[in-house]
Short mmCIF file of C-alpha atoms in Angstrom, two decimals:
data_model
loop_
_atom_site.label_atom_id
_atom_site.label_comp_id
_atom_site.label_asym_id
_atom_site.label_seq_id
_atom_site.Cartn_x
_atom_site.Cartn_y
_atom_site.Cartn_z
CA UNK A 20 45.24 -3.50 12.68
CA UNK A 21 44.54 -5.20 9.61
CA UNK A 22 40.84 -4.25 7.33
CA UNK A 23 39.35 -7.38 8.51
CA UNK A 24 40.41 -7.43 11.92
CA UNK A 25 38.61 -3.70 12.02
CA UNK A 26 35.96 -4.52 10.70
CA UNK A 27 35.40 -7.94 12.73
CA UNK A 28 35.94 -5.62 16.09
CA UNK A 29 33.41 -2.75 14.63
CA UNK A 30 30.57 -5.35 13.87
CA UNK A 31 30.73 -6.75 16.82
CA UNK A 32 29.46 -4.24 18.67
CA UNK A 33 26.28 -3.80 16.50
CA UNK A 34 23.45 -5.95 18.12
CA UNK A 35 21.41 -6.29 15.03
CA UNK A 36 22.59 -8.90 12.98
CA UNK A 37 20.95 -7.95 9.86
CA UNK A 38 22.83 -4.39 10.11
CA UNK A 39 26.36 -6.13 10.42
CA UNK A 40 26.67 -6.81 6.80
CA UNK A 41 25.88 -3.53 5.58
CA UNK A 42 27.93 -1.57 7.76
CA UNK A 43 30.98 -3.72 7.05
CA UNK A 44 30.29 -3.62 3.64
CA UNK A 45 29.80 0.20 3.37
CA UNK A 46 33.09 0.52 5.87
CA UNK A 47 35.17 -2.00 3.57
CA UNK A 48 34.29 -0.01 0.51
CA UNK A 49 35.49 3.35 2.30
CA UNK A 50 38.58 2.11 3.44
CA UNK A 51 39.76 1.01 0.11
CA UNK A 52 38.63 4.28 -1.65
CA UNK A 53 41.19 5.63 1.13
CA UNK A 54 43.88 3.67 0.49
CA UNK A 55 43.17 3.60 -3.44
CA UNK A 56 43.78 7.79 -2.75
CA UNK A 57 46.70 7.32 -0.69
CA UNK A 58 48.56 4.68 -3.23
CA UNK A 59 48.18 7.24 -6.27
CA UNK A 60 49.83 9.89 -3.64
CA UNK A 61 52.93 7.81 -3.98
CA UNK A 62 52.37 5.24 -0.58
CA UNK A 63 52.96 1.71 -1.16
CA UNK A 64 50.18 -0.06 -1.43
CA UNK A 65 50.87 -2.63 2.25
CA UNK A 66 51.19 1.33 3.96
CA UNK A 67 47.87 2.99 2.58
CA UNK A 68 45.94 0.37 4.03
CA UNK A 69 46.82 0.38 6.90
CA UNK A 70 46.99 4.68 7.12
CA UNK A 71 43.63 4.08 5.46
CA UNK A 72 42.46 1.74 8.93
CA UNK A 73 43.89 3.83 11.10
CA UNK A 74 42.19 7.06 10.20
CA UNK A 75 38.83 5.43 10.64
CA UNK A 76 38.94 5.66 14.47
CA UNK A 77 39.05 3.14 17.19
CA UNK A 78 36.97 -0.07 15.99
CA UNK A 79 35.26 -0.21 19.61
CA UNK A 80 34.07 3.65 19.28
CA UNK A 81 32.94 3.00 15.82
CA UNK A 82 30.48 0.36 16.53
CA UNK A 83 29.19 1.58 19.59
CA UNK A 84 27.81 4.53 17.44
CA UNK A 85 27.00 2.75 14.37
CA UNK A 86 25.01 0.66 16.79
CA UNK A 87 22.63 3.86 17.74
CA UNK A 88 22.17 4.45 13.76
CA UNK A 89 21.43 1.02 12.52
CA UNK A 90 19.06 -0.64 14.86
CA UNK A 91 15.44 -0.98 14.03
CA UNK A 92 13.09 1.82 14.63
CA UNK A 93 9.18 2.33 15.03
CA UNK A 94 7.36 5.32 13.68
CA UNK A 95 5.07 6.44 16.33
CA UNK A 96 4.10 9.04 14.64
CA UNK A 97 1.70 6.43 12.19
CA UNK A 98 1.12 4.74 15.48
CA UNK A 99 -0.18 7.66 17.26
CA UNK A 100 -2.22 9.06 14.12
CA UNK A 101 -3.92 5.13 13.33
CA UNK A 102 -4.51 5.36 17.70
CA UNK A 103 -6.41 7.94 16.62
CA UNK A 104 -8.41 6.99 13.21
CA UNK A 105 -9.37 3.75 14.98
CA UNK A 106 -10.86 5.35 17.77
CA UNK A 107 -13.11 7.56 15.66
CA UNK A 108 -13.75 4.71 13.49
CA UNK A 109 -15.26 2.62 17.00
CA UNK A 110 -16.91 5.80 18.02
CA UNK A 111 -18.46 6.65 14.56
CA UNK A 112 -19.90 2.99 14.27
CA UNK A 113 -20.95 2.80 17.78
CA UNK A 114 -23.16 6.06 16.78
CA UNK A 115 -24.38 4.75 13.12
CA UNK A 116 -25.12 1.27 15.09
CA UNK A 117 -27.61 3.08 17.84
CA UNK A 118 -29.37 4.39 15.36
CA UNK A 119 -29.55 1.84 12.05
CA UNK A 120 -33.28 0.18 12.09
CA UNK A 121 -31.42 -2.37 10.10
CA UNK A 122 -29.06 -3.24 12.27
CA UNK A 123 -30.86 -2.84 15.37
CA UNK A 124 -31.05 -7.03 15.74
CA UNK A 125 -27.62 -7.20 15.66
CA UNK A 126 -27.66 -4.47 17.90
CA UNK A 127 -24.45 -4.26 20.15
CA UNK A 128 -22.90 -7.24 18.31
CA UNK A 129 -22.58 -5.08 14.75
CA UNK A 130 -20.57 -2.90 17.35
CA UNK A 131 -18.35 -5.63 18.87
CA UNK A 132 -17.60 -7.20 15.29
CA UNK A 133 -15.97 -3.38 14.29
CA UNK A 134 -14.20 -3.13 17.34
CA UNK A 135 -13.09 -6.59 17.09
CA UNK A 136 -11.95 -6.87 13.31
CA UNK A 137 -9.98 -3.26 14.41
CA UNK A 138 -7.97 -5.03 17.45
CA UNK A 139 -7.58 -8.25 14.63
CA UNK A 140 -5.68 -5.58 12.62
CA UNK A 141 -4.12 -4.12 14.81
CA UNK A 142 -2.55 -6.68 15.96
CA UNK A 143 -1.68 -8.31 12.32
CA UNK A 144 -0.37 -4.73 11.90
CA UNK A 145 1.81 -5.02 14.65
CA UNK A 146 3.13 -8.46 13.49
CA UNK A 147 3.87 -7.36 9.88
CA UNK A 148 5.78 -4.42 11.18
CA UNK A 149 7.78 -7.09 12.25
CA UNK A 150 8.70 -9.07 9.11
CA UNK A 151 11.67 -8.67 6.96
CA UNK A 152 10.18 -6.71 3.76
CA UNK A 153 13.72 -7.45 1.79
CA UNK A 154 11.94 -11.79 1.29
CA UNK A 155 10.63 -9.97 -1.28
CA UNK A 156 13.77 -8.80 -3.16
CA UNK A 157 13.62 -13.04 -4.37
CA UNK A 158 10.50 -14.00 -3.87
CA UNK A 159 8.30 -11.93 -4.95
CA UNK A 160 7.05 -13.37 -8.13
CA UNK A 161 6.27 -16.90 -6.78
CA UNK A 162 4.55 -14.84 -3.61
CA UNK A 163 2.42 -12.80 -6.63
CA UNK A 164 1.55 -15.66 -8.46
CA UNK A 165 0.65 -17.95 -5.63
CA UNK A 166 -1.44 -15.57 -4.49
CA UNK A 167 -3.12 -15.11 -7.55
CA UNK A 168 -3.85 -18.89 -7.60
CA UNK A 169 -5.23 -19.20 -4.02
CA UNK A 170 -7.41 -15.86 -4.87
CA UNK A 171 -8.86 -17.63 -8.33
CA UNK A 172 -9.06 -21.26 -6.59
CA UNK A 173 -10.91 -19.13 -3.56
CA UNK A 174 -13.46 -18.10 -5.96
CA UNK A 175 -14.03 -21.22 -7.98
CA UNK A 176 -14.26 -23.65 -5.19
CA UNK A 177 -15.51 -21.46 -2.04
CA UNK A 178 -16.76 -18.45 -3.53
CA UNK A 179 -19.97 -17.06 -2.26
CA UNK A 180 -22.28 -15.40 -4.98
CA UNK A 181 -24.12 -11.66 -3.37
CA UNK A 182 -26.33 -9.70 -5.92
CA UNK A 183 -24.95 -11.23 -9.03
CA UNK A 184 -21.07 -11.17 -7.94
CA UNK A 185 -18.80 -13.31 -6.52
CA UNK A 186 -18.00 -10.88 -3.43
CA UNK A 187 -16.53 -13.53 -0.54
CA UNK A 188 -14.74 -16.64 0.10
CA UNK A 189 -16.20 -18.78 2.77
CA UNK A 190 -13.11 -20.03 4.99
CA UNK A 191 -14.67 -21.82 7.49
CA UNK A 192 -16.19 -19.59 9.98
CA UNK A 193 -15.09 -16.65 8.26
CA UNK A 194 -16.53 -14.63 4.92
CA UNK A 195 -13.33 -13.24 3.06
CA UNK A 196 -14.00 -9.97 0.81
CA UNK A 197 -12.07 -10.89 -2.53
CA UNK A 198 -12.05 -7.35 -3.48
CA UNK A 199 -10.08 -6.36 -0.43
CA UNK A 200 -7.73 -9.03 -0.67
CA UNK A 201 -6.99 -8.27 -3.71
CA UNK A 202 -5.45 -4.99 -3.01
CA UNK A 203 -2.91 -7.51 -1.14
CA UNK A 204 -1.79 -7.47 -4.10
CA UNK A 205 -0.41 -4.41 -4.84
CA UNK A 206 2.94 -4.92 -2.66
CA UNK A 207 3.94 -7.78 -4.66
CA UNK A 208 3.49 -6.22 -7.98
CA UNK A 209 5.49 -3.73 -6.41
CA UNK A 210 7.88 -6.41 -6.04
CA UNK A 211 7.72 -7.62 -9.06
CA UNK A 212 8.57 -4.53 -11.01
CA UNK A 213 11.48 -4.58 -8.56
CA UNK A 214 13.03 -7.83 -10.33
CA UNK A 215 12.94 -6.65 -13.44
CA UNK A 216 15.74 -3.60 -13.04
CA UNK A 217 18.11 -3.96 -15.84
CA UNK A 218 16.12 -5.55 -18.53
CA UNK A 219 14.72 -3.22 -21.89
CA UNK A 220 10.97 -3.56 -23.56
CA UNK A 221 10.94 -7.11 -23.16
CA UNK A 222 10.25 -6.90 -19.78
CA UNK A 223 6.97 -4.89 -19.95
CA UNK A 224 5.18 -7.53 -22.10
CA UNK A 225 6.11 -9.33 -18.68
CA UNK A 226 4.71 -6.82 -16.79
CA UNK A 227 1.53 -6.59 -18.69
CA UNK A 228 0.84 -9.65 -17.96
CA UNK A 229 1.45 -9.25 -14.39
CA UNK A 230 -0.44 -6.32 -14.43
CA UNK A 231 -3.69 -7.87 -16.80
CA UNK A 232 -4.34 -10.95 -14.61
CA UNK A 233 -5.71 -9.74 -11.57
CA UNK A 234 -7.53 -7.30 -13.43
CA UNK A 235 -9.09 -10.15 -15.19
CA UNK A 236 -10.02 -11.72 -11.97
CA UNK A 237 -11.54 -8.15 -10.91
CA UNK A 238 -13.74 -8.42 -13.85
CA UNK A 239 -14.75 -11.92 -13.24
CA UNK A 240 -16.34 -11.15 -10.02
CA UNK A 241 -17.20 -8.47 -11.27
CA UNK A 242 -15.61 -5.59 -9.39
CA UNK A 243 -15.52 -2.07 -11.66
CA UNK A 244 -14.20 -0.29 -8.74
CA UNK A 245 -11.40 -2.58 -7.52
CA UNK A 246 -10.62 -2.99 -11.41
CA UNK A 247 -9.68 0.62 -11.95
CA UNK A 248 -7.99 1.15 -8.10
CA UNK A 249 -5.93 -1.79 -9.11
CA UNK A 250 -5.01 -0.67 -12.73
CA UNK A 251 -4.48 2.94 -11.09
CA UNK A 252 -2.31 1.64 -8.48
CA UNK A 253 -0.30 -0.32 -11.82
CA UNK A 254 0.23 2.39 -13.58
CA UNK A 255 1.57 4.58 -11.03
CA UNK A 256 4.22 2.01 -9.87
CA UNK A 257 5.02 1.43 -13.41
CA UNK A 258 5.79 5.08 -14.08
CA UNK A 259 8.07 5.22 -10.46
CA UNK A 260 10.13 2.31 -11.78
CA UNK A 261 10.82 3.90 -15.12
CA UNK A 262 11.12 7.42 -14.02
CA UNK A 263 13.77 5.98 -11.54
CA UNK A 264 15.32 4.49 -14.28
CA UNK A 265 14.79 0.85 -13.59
CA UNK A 266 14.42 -0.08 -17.24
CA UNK A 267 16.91 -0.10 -20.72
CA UNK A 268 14.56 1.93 -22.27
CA UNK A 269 13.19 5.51 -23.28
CA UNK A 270 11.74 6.79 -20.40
CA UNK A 271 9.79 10.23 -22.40
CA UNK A 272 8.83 7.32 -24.93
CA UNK A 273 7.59 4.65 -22.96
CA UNK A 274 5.46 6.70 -20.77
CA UNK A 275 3.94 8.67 -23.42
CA UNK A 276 2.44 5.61 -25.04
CA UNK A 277 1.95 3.86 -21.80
CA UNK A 278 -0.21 6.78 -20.28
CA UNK A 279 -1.61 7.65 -24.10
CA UNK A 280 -2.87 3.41 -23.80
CA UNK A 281 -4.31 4.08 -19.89
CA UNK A 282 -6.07 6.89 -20.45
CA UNK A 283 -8.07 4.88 -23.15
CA UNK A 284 -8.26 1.57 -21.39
CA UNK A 285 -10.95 2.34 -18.71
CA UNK A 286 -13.65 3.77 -21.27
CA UNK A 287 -12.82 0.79 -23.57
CA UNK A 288 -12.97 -1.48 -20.84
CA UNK A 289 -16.32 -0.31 -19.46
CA UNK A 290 -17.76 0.07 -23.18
CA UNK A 291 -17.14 -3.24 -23.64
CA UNK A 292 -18.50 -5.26 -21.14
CA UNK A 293 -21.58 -2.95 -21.07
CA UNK A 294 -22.24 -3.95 -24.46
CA UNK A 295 -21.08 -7.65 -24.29
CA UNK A 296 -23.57 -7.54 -21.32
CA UNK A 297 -20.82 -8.81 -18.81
CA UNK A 298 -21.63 -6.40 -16.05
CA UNK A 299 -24.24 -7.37 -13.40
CA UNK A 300 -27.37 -6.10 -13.68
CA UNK A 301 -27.20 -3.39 -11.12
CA UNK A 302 -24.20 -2.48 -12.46
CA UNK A 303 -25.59 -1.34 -15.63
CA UNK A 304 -28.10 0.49 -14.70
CA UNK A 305 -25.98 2.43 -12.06
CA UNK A 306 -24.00 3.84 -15.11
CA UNK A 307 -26.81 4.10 -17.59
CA UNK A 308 -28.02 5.90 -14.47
CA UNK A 309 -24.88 8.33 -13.71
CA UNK A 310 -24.55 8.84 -17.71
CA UNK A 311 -28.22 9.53 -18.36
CA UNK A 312 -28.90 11.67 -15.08
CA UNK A 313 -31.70 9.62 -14.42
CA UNK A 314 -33.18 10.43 -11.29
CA UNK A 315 -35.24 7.18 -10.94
CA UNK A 316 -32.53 4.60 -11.50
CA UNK A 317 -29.72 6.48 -9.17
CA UNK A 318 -31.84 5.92 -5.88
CA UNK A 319 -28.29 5.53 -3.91
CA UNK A 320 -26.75 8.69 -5.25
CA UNK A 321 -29.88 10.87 -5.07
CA UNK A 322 -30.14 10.32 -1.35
CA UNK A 323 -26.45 10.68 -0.45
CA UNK A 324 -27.07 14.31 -2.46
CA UNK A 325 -29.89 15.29 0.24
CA UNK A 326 -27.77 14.20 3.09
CA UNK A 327 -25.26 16.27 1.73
CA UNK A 328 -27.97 18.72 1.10
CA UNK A 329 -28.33 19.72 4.74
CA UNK A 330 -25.35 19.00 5.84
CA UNK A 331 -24.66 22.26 8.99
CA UNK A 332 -21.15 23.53 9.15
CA UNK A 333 -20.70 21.79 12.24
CA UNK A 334 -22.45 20.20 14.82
CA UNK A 335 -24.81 16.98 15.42
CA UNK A 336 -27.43 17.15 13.31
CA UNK A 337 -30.46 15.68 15.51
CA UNK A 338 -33.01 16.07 12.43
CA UNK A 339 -30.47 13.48 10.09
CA UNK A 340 -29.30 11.07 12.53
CA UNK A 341 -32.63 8.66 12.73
CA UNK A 342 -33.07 8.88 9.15
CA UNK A 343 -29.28 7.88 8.50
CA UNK A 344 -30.24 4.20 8.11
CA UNK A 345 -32.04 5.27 4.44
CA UNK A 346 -29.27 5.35 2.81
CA UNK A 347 -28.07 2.15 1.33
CA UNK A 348 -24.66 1.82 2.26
CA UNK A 349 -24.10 4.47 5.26
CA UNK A 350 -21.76 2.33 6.82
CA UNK A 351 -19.76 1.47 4.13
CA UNK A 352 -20.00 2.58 0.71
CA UNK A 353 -21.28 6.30 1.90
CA UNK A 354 -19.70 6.28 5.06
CA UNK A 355 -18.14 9.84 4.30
CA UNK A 356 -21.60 11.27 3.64
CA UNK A 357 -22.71 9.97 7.05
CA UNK A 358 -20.07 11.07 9.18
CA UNK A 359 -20.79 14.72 6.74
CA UNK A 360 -24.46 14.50 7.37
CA UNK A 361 -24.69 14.11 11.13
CA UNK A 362 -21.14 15.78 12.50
CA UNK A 363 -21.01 18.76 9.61
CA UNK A 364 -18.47 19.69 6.93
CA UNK A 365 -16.03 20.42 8.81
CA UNK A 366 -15.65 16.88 10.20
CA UNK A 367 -15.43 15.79 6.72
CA UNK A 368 -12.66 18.20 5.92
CA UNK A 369 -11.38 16.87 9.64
CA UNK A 370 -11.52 13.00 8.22
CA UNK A 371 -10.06 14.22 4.68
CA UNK A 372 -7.26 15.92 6.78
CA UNK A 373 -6.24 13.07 9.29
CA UNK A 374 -5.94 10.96 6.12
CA UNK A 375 -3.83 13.45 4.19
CA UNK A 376 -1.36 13.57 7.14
CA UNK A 377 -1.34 9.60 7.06
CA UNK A 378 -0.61 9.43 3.19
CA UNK A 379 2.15 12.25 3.60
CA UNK A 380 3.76 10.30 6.11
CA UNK A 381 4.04 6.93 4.30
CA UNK A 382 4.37 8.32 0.88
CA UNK A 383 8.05 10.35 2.99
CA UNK A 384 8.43 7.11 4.66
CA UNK A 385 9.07 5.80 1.04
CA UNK A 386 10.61 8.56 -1.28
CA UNK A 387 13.53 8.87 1.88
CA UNK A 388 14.13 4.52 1.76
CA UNK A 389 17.95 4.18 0.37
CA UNK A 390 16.87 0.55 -0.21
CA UNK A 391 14.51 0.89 -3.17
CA UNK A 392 12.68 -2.05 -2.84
CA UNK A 393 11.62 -0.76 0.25
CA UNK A 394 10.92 2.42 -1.57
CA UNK A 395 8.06 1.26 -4.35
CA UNK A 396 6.96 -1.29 -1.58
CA UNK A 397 5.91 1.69 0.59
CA UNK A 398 4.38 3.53 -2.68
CA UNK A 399 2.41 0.39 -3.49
CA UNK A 400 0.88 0.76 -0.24
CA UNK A 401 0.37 4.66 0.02
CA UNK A 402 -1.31 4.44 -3.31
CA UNK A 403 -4.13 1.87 -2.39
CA UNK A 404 -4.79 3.89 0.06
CA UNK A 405 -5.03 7.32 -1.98
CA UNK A 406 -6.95 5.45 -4.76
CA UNK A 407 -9.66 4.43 -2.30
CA UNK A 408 -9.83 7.77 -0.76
CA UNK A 409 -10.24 9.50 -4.19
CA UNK A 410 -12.72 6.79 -5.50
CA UNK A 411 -14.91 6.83 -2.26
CA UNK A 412 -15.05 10.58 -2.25
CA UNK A 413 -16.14 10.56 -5.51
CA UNK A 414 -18.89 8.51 -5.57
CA UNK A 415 -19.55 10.14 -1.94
CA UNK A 416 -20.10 13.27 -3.88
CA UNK A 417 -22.03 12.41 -6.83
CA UNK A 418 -18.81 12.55 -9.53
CA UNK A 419 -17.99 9.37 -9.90
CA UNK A 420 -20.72 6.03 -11.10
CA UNK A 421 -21.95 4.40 -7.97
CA UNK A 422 -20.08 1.41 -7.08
CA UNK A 423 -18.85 -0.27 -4.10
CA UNK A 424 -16.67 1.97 -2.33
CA UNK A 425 -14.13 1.58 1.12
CA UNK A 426 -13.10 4.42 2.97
CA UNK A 427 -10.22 2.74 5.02
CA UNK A 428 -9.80 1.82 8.60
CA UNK A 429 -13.78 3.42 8.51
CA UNK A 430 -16.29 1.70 6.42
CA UNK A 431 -17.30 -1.43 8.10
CA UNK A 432 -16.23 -4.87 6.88
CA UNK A 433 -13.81 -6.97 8.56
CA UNK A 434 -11.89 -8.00 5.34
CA UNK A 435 -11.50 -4.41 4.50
CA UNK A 436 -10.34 -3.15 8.15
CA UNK A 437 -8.18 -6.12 8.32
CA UNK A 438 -6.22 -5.39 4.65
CA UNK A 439 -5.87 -1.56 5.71
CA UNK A 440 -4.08 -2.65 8.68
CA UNK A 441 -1.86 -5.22 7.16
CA UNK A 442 -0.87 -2.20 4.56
CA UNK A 443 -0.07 -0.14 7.09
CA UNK A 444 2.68 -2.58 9.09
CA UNK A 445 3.98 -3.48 5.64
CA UNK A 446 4.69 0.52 5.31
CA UNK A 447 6.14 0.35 9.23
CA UNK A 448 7.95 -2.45 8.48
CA UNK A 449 10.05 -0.46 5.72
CA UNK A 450 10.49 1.91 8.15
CA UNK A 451 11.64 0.06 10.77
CA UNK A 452 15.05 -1.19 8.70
CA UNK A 453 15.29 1.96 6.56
CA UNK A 454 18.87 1.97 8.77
CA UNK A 455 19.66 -1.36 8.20
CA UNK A 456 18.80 -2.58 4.42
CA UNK A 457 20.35 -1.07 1.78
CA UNK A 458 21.62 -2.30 -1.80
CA UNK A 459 24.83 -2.57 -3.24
CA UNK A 460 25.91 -1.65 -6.39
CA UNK A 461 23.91 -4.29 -9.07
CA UNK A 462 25.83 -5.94 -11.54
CA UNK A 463 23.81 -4.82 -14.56
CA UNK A 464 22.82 -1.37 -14.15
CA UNK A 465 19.65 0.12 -16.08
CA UNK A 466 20.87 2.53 -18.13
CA UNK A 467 18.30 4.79 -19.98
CA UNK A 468 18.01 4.30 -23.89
CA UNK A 469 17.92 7.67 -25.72
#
């Protein structure tokens, strides 16, 4: 049987279409290692193919069992762990709704909007799971900069002003958080680091600017918080890409002045528009308030610290759940001190835990992808996700500025619940062809530059 006849016969039996190319490709490449072996044994070149087919096995046989490995594949796992954070996210709201004086005219409908913005991402979850990722491998910087334009066109000709900042885009019926959206996007940066494999230091003044316009629009809104999750979430793909040797450069080099520039940037940054008067009004005074321990002007963080305060081990705390309504933000911004408030610590160690068992999932999900787009795709979203754990425990706990804080998949706010779950099927969706996409050999490989 001649190579392509074999490998005609072997792809045929593989019902996903998208695998067929790989596994012929990956097959081809075998057999003429073989027969490459066999020729400089002293075989003429007609009779080491064909030695070289034959030894792979019956074509029929072959495909049936590549069939088993390269078909698509869904993690339950994720599925049965984000079964379970959604259910304690209804439950928990259905508890801080009951008792909220200041949501008690909204009254079951606060309630219904949670559990309905939860089955909306679900099921946009379930649909990105089922999109091809690899688009991206092409389009990813007209996808980044598009969105980029709709985001800044959003906010110039349907933005909604809330306490000084541009918070929401009216679309229609519906209020759009730009914050949230904009950790959207995180994936296509990912994406876009992805295109530049091969290139040297040109490439990161590229980057940079990638990386420096949404941060701008951040600013503009102004958003502090989503500003340095964002610029954390940059510099962490950044430093993937080069330690995996995407770039012609010097990896010890470049990330010594690249991490030497980030460390400085978020102090300069805040010093900056604090003195250029840039940042709202409430936003000054919540970090003249954090930086000057001034007990009058940090009214949020003061009573998250008595919640905290008397906090039991574990249990309901009667006593704390009627008053849970006092603290700005319970729902949302301080939803962590609420659920550590009325169930006890160890419910917050209990939420800290179910979401360190969802990051170590997605971040193996990633670090085991053979394609690597897939690979910093997955880390893009695993690392919004960590950032806005870190950041809302922080503030949660008094270490950290107040600022406007999401604990995913928990904090109410359909934009936010919504975003989480689109992360998430991005991350399933990597998983589901992590048999089936792969990369072949580039033409220009990135060398590292000593």
């Amino acid at each position: 049987m001649r190579m392509e006849e074999y490998l005609s016969t072997v792809t045929e039996q593989i019902r996903c279409q998208r695998a067929r190319e790989l596994v012929a490709y990956e097959l081809k490449d075998h057999i003429l290692d073989q027969a490459e072996a066999y020729e400089a044994e002293g075989i003429s070149a007609e009779e080491a193919m064909d030695k070289a087919v034959r030894e792979m096995g019956d074509p029929i046989e072959t495909g049936v069992s590549l069939d088993r490995i390269h078909r698509p594949r869904m993690e339950k796992g994720i599925l049965g762990l984000i079964g379970i954070i959604s259910i304690l996210s209804i439950f928990l709201h259905a508890a801080f709704g009951a008792y909220s004086p200041e949501l008690a005219a909204g009254g079951i409908g606060y309630l219904k909007n949670h559990i309905m913005y939860t089955i909306y991402g679900y099921i946009l979850m379930l649909m990105v799971y089922r999109l091809d990722y690899s688009i991206l491998n092409r389009w990813a910087k007209p996808a980044a900069a598009g969105f980029l334009a709709l985001i800044w066109i959003g906010i110039k000709v349907f933005g909604i002003s809330y306490n000084g900042a541009i918070s929401y885009i009216r679309f229609g019926p519906f209020f759009l958080s730009v914050p949230m959206l904009l950790y959207l996007y995180a994936p296509l940066y990912a994406g876009v680091l992805y295109q530049y494999r091969g290139e040297g230091y040109k490439a990161f003044w590229k980057i940079v600017l990638w990386s420096v316009i949404p941060s701008f629009i951040a600013l503009k809104i102004p958003s502090v918080s989503v500003n340095a999750i964002l610029l954390a979430v940059f510099a962490v793909l950044f430093t993937i890409a080069v330690c995996q040797n995407w770039y012609q450069v010097n990896k010890k080099k470049v990330l010594t002045a690249f991490w030497g520039g980030m460390s400085a940037l978020p102090v300069l940054l805040l010093g900056l528009l604090y003195v250029t008067g840039n940042l709202a009004g409430y936003q000054a005074a919540r970090l003249h308030a954090f930086l000057t321990k001034d007990a009058n002007m940090n009214y949020q963080a003061n009573v998250a610290a008595g919640f905290l305060s008397r906090s039991p081990l574990l249990g309901r705390n009667e006593a704390v759940i009627t008053e849970l309504a006092q603290l700005p933000g319970f729902n949302s911004d301080y939803v962590f001190v609420s659920v550590v408030s009325v169930y006890g610590i160890l419910a917050g160690v209990l939420l800290v835990a179910l979401f360190a068992f969802l990051l170590i999932k997605i971040f193996r999900i990633s670090f085991c992808q053979k394609n690597r787009l897939g690979m910093i795709l997955g880390c893009a979203c695993g690392t919004v996700f960590l950032a806005q754990l870190l950041l809302c425990l922080l503030v949660n706990l008094g270490l950290f500025p107040t600022t406007s804080t999401s604990l995913p998949f928990f904090s109410c706010g359909g934009s936010g619940i919504v975003v989480s779950y689109m992360l998430l099927g991005l991350v399933l969706s990597i998983y589901r062809y992590k048999n089936i996409l792969s990369e072949k050999p580039e033409t220009k490989a990135a060398e590292p530059v000593s």
